XYZ file of C-alpha atoms in Angstrom:
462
model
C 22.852 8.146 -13.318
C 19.918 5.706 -14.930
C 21.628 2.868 -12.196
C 23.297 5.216 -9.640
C 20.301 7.080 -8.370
C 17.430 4.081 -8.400
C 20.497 2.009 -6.614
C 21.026 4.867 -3.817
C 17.463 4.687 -3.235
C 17.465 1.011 -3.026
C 20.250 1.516 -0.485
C 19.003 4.248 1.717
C 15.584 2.916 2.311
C 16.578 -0.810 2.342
C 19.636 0.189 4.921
C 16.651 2.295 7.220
C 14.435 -0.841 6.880
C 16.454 -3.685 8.196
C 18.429 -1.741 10.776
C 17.222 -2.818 14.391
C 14.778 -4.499 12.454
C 14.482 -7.182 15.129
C 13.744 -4.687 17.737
C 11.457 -5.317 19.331
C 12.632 -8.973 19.728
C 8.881 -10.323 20.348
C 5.878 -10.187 18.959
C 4.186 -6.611 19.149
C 0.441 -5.554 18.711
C -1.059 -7.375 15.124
C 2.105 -9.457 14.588
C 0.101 -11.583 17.342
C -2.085 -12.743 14.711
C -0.176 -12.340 11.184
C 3.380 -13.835 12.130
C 1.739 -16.747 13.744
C -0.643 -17.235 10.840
C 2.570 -17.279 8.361
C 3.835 -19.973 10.310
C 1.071 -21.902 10.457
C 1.592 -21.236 6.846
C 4.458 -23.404 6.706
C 3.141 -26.101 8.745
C -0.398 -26.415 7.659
C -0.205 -24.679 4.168
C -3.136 -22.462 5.680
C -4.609 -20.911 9.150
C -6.392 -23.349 11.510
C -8.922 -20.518 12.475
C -10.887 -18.307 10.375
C -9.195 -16.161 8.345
C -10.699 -12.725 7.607
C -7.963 -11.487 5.303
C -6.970 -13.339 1.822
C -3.471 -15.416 1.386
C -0.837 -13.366 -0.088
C 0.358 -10.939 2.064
C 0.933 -13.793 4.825
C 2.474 -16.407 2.225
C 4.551 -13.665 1.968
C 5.533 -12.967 5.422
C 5.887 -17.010 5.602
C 8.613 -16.479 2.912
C 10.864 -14.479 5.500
C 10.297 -17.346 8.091
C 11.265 -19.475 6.204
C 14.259 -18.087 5.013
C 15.367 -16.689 8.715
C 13.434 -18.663 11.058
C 10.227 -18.238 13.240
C 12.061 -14.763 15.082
C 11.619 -11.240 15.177
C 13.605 -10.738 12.326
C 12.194 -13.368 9.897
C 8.852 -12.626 10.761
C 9.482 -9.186 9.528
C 11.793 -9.225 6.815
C 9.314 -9.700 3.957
C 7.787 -6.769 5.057
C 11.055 -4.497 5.013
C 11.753 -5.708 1.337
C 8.842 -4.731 0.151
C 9.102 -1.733 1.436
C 12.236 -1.004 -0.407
C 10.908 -2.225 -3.571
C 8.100 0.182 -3.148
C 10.810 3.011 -2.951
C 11.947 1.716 -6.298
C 8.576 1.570 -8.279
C 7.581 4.988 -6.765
C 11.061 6.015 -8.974
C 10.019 4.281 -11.220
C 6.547 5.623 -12.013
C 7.873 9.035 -11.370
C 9.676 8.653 -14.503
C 6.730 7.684 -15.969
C 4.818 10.618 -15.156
C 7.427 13.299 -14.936
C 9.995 12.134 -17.194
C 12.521 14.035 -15.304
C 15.135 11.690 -12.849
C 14.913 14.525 -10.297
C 11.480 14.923 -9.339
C 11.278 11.267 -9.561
C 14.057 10.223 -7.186
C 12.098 13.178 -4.727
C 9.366 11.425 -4.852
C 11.259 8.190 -3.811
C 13.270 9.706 -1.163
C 9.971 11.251 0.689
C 8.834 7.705 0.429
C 11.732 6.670 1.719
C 11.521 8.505 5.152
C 7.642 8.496 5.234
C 6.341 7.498 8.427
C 3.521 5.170 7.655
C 5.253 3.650 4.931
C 8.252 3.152 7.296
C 6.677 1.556 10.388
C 4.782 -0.413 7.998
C 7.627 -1.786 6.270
C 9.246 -3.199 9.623
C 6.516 -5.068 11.428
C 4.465 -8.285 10.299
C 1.443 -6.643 9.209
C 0.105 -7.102 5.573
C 0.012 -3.337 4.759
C 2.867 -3.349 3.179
C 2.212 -5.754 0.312
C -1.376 -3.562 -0.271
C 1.422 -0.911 -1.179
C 3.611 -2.523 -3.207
C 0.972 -4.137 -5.593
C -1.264 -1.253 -5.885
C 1.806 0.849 -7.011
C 3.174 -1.372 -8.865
C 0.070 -1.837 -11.210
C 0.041 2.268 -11.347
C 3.586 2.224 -12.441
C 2.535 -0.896 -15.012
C -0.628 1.135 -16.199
C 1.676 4.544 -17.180
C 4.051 1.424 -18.958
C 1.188 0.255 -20.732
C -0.320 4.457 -21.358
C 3.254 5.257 -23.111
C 3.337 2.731 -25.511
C -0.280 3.517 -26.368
C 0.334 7.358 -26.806
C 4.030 6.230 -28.352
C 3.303 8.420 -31.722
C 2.116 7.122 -35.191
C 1.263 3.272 -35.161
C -0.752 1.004 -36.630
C -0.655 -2.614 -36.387
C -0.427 -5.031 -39.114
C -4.385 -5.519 -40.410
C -5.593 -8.791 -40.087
C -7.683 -10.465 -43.125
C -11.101 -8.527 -43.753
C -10.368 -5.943 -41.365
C -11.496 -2.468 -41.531
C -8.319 0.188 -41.331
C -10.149 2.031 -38.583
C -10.047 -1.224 -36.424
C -6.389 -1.550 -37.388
C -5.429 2.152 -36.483
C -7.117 1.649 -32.882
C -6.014 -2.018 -31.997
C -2.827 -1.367 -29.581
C -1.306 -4.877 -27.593
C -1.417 -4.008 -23.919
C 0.925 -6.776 -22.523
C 1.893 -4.475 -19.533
C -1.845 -4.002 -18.855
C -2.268 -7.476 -18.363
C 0.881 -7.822 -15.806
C -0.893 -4.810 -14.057
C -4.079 -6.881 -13.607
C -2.111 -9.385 -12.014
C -0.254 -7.006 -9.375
C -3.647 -5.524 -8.659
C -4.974 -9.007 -8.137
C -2.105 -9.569 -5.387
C -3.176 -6.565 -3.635
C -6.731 -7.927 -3.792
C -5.402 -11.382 -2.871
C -3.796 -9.663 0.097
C -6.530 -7.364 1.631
C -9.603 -6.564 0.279
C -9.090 -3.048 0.295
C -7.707 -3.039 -3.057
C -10.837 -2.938 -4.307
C -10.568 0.671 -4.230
C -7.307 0.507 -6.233
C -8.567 -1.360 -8.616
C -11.179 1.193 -9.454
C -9.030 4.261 -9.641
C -7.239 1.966 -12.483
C -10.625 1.273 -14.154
C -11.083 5.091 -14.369
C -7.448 5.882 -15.407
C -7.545 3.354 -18.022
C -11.058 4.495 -19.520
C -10.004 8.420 -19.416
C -7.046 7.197 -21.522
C -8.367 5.342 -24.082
C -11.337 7.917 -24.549
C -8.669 10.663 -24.679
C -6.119 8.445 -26.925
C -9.025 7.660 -29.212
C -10.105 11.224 -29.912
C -6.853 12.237 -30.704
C -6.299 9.573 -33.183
C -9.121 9.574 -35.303
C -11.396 12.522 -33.574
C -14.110 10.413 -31.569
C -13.527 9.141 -28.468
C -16.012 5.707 -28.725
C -14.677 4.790 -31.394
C -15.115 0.984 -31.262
C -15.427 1.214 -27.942
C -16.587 -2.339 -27.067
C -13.328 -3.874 -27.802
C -11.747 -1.295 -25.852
C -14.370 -2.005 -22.822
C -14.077 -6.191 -23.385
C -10.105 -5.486 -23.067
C -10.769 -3.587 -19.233
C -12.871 -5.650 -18.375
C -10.570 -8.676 -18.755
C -7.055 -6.873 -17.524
C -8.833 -5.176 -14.361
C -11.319 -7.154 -13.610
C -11.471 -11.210 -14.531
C -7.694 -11.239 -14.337
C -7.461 -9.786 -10.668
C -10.501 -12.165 -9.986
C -8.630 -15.038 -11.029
C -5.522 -13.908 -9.426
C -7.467 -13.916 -5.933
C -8.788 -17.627 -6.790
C -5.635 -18.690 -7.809
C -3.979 -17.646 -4.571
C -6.733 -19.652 -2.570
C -5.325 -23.359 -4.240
C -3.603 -24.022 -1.059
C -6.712 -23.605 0.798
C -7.942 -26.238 -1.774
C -4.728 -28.477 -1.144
C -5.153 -28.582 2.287
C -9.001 -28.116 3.200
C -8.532 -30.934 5.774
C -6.875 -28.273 7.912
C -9.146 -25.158 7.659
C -12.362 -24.012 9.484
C -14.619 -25.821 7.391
C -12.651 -28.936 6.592
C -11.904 -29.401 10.443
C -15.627 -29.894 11.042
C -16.357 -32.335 7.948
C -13.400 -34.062 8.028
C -12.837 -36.468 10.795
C -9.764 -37.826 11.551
C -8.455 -35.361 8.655
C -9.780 -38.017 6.313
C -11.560 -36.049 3.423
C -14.433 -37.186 0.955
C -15.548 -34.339 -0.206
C -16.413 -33.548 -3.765
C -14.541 -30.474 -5.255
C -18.521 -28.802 -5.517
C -18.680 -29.248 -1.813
C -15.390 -27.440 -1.007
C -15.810 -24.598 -3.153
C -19.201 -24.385 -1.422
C -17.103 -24.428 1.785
C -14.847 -21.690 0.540
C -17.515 -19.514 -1.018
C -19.022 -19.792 2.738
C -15.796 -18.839 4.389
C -15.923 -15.494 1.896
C -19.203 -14.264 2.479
C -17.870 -14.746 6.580
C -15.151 -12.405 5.849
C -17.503 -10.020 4.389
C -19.972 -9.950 6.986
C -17.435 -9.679 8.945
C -15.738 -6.641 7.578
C -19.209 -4.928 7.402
C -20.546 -5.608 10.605
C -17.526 -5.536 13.188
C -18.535 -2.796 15.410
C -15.458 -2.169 18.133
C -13.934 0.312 20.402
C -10.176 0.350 19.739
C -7.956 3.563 21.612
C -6.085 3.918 18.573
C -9.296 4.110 15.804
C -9.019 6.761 13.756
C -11.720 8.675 11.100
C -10.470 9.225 7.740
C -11.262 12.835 8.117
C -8.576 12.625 10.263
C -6.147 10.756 8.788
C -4.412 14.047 6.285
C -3.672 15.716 9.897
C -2.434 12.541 11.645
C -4.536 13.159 14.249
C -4.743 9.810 15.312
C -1.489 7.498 14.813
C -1.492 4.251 15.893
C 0.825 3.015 19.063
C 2.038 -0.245 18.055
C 4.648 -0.929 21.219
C 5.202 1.133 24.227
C 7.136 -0.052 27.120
C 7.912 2.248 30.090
C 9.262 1.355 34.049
C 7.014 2.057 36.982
C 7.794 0.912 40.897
C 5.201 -2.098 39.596
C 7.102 -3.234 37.261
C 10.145 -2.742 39.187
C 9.589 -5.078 41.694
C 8.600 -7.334 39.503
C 11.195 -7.244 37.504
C 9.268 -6.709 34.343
C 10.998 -3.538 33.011
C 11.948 -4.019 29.721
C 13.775 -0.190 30.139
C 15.254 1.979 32.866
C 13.120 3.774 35.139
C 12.506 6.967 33.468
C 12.614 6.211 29.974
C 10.233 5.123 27.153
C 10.647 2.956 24.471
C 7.669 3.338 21.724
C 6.785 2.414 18.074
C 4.449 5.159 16.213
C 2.795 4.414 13.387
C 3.206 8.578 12.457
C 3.240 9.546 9.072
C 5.963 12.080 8.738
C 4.763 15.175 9.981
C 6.617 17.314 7.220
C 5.649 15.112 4.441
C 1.531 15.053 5.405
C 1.237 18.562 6.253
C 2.851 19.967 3.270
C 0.801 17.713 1.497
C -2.211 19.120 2.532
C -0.641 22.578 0.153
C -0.097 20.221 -2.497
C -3.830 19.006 -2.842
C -4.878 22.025 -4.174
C -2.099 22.992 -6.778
C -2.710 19.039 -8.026
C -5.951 19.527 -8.492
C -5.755 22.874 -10.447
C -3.127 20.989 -12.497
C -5.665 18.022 -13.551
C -8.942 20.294 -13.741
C -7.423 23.651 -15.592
C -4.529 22.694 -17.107
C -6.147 18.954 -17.909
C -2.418 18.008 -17.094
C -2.310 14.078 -17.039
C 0.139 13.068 -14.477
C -1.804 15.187 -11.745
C -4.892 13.792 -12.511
C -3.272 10.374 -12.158
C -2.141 11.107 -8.423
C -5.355 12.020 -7.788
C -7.050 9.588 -9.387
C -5.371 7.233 -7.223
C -5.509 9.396 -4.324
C -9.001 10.073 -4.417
C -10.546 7.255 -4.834
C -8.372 5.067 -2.596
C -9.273 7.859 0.047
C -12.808 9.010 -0.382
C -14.793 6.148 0.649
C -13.219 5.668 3.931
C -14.913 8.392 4.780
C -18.233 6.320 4.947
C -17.215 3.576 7.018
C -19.032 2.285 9.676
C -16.309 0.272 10.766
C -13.095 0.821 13.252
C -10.401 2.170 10.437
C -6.890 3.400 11.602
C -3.883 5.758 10.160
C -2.052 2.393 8.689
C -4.968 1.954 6.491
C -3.702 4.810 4.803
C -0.316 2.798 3.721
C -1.497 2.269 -0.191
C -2.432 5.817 -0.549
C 1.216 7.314 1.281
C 3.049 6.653 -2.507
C 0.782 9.062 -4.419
C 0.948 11.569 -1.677
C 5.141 11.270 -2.137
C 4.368 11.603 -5.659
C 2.055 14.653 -5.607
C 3.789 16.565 -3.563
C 7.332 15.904 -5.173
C 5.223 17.191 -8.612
C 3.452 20.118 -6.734
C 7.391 20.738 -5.192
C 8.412 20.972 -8.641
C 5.705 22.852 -10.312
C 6.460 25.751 -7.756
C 10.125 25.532 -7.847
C 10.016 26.617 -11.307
C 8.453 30.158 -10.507
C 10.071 32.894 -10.007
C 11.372 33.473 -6.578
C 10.145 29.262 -5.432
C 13.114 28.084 -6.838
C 13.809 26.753 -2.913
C 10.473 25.205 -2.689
C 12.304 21.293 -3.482
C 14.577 21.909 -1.227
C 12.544 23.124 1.731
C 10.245 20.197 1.186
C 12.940 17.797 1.576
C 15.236 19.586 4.223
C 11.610 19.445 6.281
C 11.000 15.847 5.866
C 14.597 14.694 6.524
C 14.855 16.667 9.742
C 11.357 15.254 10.559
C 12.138 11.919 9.858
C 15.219 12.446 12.290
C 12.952 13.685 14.797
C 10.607 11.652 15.181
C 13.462 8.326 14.286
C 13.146 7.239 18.064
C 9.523 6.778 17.468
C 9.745 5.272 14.463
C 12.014 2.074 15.650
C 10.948 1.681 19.408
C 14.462 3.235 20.465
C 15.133 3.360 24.432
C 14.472 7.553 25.332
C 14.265 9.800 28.536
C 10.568 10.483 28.657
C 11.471 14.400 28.754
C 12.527 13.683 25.224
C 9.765 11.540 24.574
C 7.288 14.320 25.163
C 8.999 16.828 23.297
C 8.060 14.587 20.410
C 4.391 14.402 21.290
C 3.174 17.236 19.557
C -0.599 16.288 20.512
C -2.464 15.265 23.252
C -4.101 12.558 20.814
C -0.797 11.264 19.773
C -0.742 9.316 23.442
């Protein structure tokens, strides 16, 4: 069962992922810009024109072009197998949390057949690699929290050390390795930013706690404690974001800035003047991520977002007598053909339930793997809220794991009352028979409109 079940998962969601995944067989709404991008990639070792998102994610997506060619299918298959290895950390850290196989591989499956996880994980967007490295440093961090908390311990003392420094000095390899996932995520959008606070704070409440149950104050020598944060969460992700820019170094004759001061692609320039260049490029991309000001159909508030009031219509292709006579229908007259970025129905609004039992979990019962989800639910949620900016439902993508996890916990909790015993079960009956429903949607399959409005449960769905 410790190989069977993570396997199944691996199966199931990596099966869903790459099935029709080069449907549709161009390029559909933000592929425009990342697919190209990877291949310039490959070509150029960076983009021509100015880049407002860091390297990762597309190096990534360059990975599948390589591998398959510049197509539908190779442009997206990076994205589908990180989507499957996000089902597999999500197990993972369930175990980590829950220590039971069950609630874990719920938590998994949800994922699994999640919506906004699921279009995410079949289209050349970067999304998907935000998802992957921000749970994979959550699942590191719980690595790195067990081995603290692992019972009696003390390492060896070192020469002239005092035995309370001894008692409270703990290695924290798997911190470090989840400094560098969260500096991927970083590396890939800056968004992570977010992340990598909700780690800050879940690392802090757990050495404070840790400490006071091991020798009864909770700053105890707390400045080695802080020096050690500060270097796993913060320089390390730092230097994981420079380190991913060293192409952009390499090849500065064929970015933005080098373009203009290097003629004939002949540079000169010190190494000073091109990190002046790139530190230029990166106060562009923050201006502008702070000042683009846009009216997009599809935008969507955060306060939105736990309702899916506003998913996000990636492809749509229907046949009118226009078309027809210009032989531009890509289906028959009648029918529909759409990809919506929908979070699963089932999954979201049950979730909204779940919120509260969480949070009574973490506050009242100071339960630790509650306040974890929420932690990273919270915080990766909250300041959305005050943005200026466009945002849309796929910005959501890092925070869909944590819901899966919450409300495969809350699922749980309940199921062990009295008379909720069916409570796991209803929760995942619902989401599979969602995820069914709302399939067509999902992978731009060719429908009869009458069944395409039965799916379009809200006017601002279209």
């Amino acid at each position: 069962m410790a190989v069977a079940v993570p396997l199944l998962l691996v199966l199931v969601a990596g099966g869903l992922r790459l099935y029709l995944l080069d449907h549709p067989s161009r390029i559909y709404f933000d592929e425009t810009y990342y697919a190209n991008d990877a291949h310039e990639y490959l070509s150029l070792g960076v983009e021509e024109d100015f880049a407002v998102h860091p390297p990762v994610g597309k190096w990534l997506l360059a990975a599948g072009i390589a591998l398959f060619g510049f197509d539908s299918f190779g442009w997206r298959f990076s994205s589908a197998v990180a989507g499957t290895l996000t089902v597999l950390v999500v197990y993972l850290a369930g175990l980590r949390l829950f220590r039971r196989r069950g609630v874990a591989a719920l938590a998994a499956f949800l994922l699994t057949i999640e919506g906004v996880a699921f279009t995410a994980s079949r289209i050349a967007m970067l999304d998907v690699f935000l998802m992957l490295f921000v749970v994979t440093g959550f699942w590191l961090l719980l690595v790195d929290r067990d081995r603290q908390w692992s019972g009696p311990h003390r390492e060896p003392a070192r020469p002239g050390e005092a035995p309370l420094a001894s008692l409270l000095r703990r290695p924290h390899p798997q911190r470090w390795l989840a400094g560098a996932a969260l500096g991927l995520a970083l590396a890939t959008k800056w968004s992570a930013l977010l992340a990598l606070a909700a780690a800050v704070l879940l690392v802090v409440a757990s050495e404070l706690t840790w400490r006071k149950r091991v020798v009864g104050r909770p700053l105890a020598r707390a400045w080695p404690a802080a020096g050690n944060v500060a270097l796993t969460l913060v320089a390390l992700p730092l230097a994981v974001y420079l380190v991913s820019y060293l192409p952009w170094f390499a090849n500065f004759e064929n970015t933005r800035p080098g373009k203009a001061r290097c003629p004939d692609g002949v540079c000169a320039l010190s190494l000073p003047a091109m990190v002046g260049a790139w530190w230029d490029e990166q106060t562009d991309i923050w201006r502008f991520h702070r000042d683009l000001v846009a009216e997009h159909p599809y935008r969507a508030s955060a306060l939105t977002w736990p309702v899916l009031q506003r998913p996000i219509a990636y492809y749509y292709e229907s046949c009118n007598d226009d078309k027809l006579a210009k032989g531009e229908c890509v289906v028959a007259r009648g029918n529909v053909e759409e990809i919506l970025g929908l979070g699963n129905p089932a999954i979201w609004w049950l979730g909204l339930g779940a919120y509260p039992l969480l949070g009574w979990l973490a506050v009242a019962r100071r339960d630790w793997p509650a306040g974890a989800i929420l932690v990273f639910l919270a915080l990766q949620y909250l300041p959305w809220l005050a943005a200026t900016r466009p945002v849309f439902l796929f910005y959501a993508a890092p925070l869909v794991p944590f819901l899966c996890l919450g409300l495969a916990y809350a699922a749980w909790h309940l199921g062990r009352r009295p008379l909720l015993g069916w409570v796991p079960t209803f929760v995942t009956v619902m989401a599979v028979a969602a995820f069914l429903f709302w399939y067509p949607l999902y992978v731009g399959l060719e429908i009869p409109r009458g069944a395409w409005n039965l799916r379009i449960w809200m006017r601002s769905w279209v």
